[in-house]
Each structure stands twice: as structure tokens, then as C-alpha cells.
XYZ file of C-alpha atoms in Angstrom:
185
model
C -6.859 38.117 18.695
C -6.663 40.397 15.659
C -3.818 38.233 14.341
C -6.042 35.131 14.526
C -8.849 36.947 12.705
C -6.416 38.126 10.018
C -5.118 34.586 9.511
C -8.653 33.168 9.404
C -9.571 35.760 6.767
C -6.405 34.938 4.790
C -7.233 31.210 4.916
C -10.830 31.781 3.774
C -9.719 34.102 0.967
C -7.122 31.560 -0.164
C -9.705 28.779 -0.233
C -12.188 30.905 -2.174
C -9.539 31.899 -4.719
C -8.304 28.335 -5.268
C -11.730 26.823 -5.912
C -11.592 27.633 -9.666
C -7.913 26.799 -10.195
C -6.622 23.979 -12.372
C -4.969 20.851 -11.033
C -1.611 22.215 -12.226
C -2.110 25.472 -10.296
C -3.209 23.601 -7.163
C -0.138 21.393 -7.445
C 2.082 24.490 -7.678
C 0.459 25.891 -4.541
C 0.881 22.541 -2.779
C 4.588 22.771 -3.598
C 4.598 26.292 -2.110
C 3.339 24.863 1.184
C 5.647 21.849 1.075
C 8.720 23.983 0.333
C 7.816 26.422 3.099
C 7.414 23.592 5.624
C 10.688 21.991 4.513
C 12.423 25.353 4.880
C 10.933 25.897 8.342
C 12.054 22.412 9.437
C 15.443 22.991 7.765
C 15.106 19.827 5.672
C 17.472 19.112 2.804
C 18.955 16.246 0.840
C 19.179 14.592 -2.549
C 15.952 12.614 -2.041
C 14.003 15.821 -1.461
C 15.663 17.552 -4.421
C 14.890 14.539 -6.652
C 11.253 14.613 -5.539
C 10.865 18.317 -6.317
C 12.611 18.066 -9.677
C 10.613 15.042 -10.773
C 7.251 16.383 -9.645
C 7.840 19.709 -11.389
C 8.553 17.859 -14.627
C 4.979 16.529 -14.730
C 2.626 19.490 -15.311
C 4.082 20.236 -18.739
C 3.726 16.675 -20.003
C 0.802 15.819 -22.251
C -1.353 13.247 -20.460
C -1.414 10.639 -23.240
C 2.171 10.671 -24.441
C 4.975 8.137 -24.229
C 6.793 10.761 -22.171
C 4.140 10.424 -19.476
C 4.827 6.686 -19.142
C 8.555 7.348 -18.875
C 7.954 10.060 -16.268
C 5.490 7.973 -14.251
C 7.668 4.852 -14.265
C 10.597 6.890 -12.964
C 8.811 8.314 -9.913
C 11.320 8.726 -7.073
C 10.514 7.031 -3.743
C 9.210 10.248 -2.162
C 6.646 10.588 -4.981
C 5.063 7.186 -4.415
C 2.287 8.634 -2.269
C 2.984 5.879 0.261
C 5.813 7.546 2.165
C 6.258 6.627 5.828
C 8.376 8.317 8.475
C 10.893 5.481 8.081
C 11.399 6.413 4.426
C 13.124 9.702 5.108
C 16.637 8.376 4.493
C 18.633 10.937 2.576
C 16.744 13.855 4.094
C 18.472 15.690 6.887
C 17.796 18.654 9.102
C 20.164 21.019 10.818
C 17.817 21.081 13.780
C 16.046 18.514 15.926
C 12.644 17.693 14.466
C 9.782 16.360 16.537
C 7.926 13.201 15.549
C 4.865 15.400 14.964
C 6.755 17.583 12.484
C 8.114 14.529 10.674
C 4.595 13.136 10.442
C 3.287 16.468 9.106
C 6.003 16.572 6.462
C 5.301 12.974 5.385
C 1.566 13.734 5.122
C 2.272 16.874 3.067
C 4.570 14.974 0.671
C 2.015 12.191 0.206
C -0.856 14.617 -0.357
C 1.190 16.689 -2.838
C 1.942 13.546 -4.789
C -1.693 12.413 -4.593
C -3.000 15.818 -5.675
C -0.967 15.638 -8.864
C -1.519 11.965 -9.611
C -5.194 11.423 -8.670
C -6.420 12.663 -12.044
C -3.837 10.948 -14.253
C -5.810 7.777 -14.910
C -9.438 8.838 -14.442
C -11.422 11.998 -15.078
C -9.980 15.178 -13.613
C -11.038 15.388 -9.968
C -11.942 18.995 -9.190
C -13.256 18.436 -5.665
C -10.580 15.870 -4.770
C -7.674 18.101 -5.786
C -9.270 21.116 -4.096
C -9.681 19.096 -0.890
C -6.098 17.788 -1.112
C -4.782 21.366 -1.353
C -6.926 22.392 1.623
C -5.575 19.484 3.671
C -1.975 20.286 2.682
C -2.399 23.880 3.849
C -3.941 22.665 7.129
C -1.091 20.208 7.701
C 1.684 22.673 6.858
C 0.160 25.529 8.895
C 2.199 28.308 7.268
C 2.610 31.657 8.979
C 1.224 33.291 5.823
C -0.359 31.958 2.656
C 1.194 32.253 -0.803
C -0.375 34.612 -3.295
C -2.814 32.940 -5.677
C -2.382 35.700 -8.279
C 0.415 34.022 -10.315
C -1.814 30.967 -10.801
C -5.203 32.547 -11.555
C -4.863 32.232 -15.334
C -4.846 28.431 -15.024
C -8.429 27.389 -14.331
C -10.106 24.009 -14.008
C -12.499 24.704 -16.884
C -9.597 24.593 -19.380
C -7.438 21.686 -20.528
C -9.665 18.964 -19.061
C -9.025 20.266 -15.554
C -5.269 20.755 -15.994
C -5.576 24.369 -17.179
C -4.450 25.993 -20.392
C -1.118 24.844 -21.788
C 1.568 26.800 -19.979
C 4.556 28.444 -21.543
C 7.962 27.293 -20.360
C 8.340 30.754 -18.807
C 5.153 30.354 -16.738
C 6.233 26.890 -15.633
C 9.667 28.169 -14.525
C 8.060 31.137 -12.782
C 5.714 28.868 -10.816
C 8.590 26.594 -9.813
C 10.801 29.519 -8.747
C 7.892 31.153 -6.895
C 7.187 27.926 -4.973
C 10.830 27.828 -3.874
C 11.138 31.453 -2.768
C 7.784 33.044 -1.796
C 8.205 32.267 1.913
C 11.717 33.682 2.235
C 10.343 37.209 2.626
C 8.263 36.253 5.681
């Protein structure tokens, strides 16, 4: 029972701490959850690697540049936001995965993509991206939650919702953190 109370407290603290974060920081945390779920399900493959690489290329792009158009037009299939369980070609697991787990992974991929892309063409959506991150965490159901501390400097009130411009070092740190935070669990 104490374990359930501790997890409930951790979830509530996480949600409180992410309310002020930028879209970029919420995306990084979504990738933390997605990577942890993929690790737990032992998923791998070029399609998944391409998705991660391409999605991580986006937060450092200026929103109105030619580079954005190039990036957006080159979205890999997993980043379409319309992924179905039949689209998982090129992703394998070294274990048997239930249909429920496949569905959870597909939902998490779609929501991660949506979280990042929902504010590209309209005004930055604070509530929508916050809700998407909440739903991703609910779908992934991690054993523990990632620390919000590395992301706290990037708040929604800066950079039109995207946060202050990040250094290349911060960007690489976020990416590396999203890929490794869960390995100490």
C-alpha cells in the first residue's frame, strides 16, 4: 500500500512540475517515457531509431525556417501521428509482446509525435501539450518517473511556448538523458 501511495505522490509531483515546462521540455520527457517503454518491451529496429533521430532533430530548428520545411517533409513513417499496430514493420522484440503492449506503444508514439507537432502551425498549445504528456505517462505506466530537474530551465513563458533557445550541449544532454534515465531502475 505504501508503494502505491509513493507512486501516486510521484505522479502528482511530476504533473505539478511539468505544468510550467516548454513544449520542447515536455517532448523530451515524452521521449523519456517512450524510450523506457520500448526498453521494457525490448523493442528495437531501424524504424524506431529513425523515428528517435528525426524527432530529436526538431526542437533546435527555428519554427519559420526553410530547414523546418525540409525536416517536416522528411518525417519518417513512425512520426506521422497516424501509426497503427500494422505499421510496426522493422521493429522487433526479443520477447513476446501482447496486443495490449503493442497498442500502448503505438499510442505513445502517436502522442509523442502529436505533442511535438500540435503547435507547429498554430499558436503554442500549453494545455494540449501538457495533456499529451500526461496521457503518455499514463499509457507507458513506468515503474518510476524521470526527473524533471534537467528540463526546468525551459519554460512555456519563453520562446513562444518552445522555451529559451537551447545550447547544443543542453539538447544532447536531454537526448542522452531520455535514452538512459531508466537503466538505473
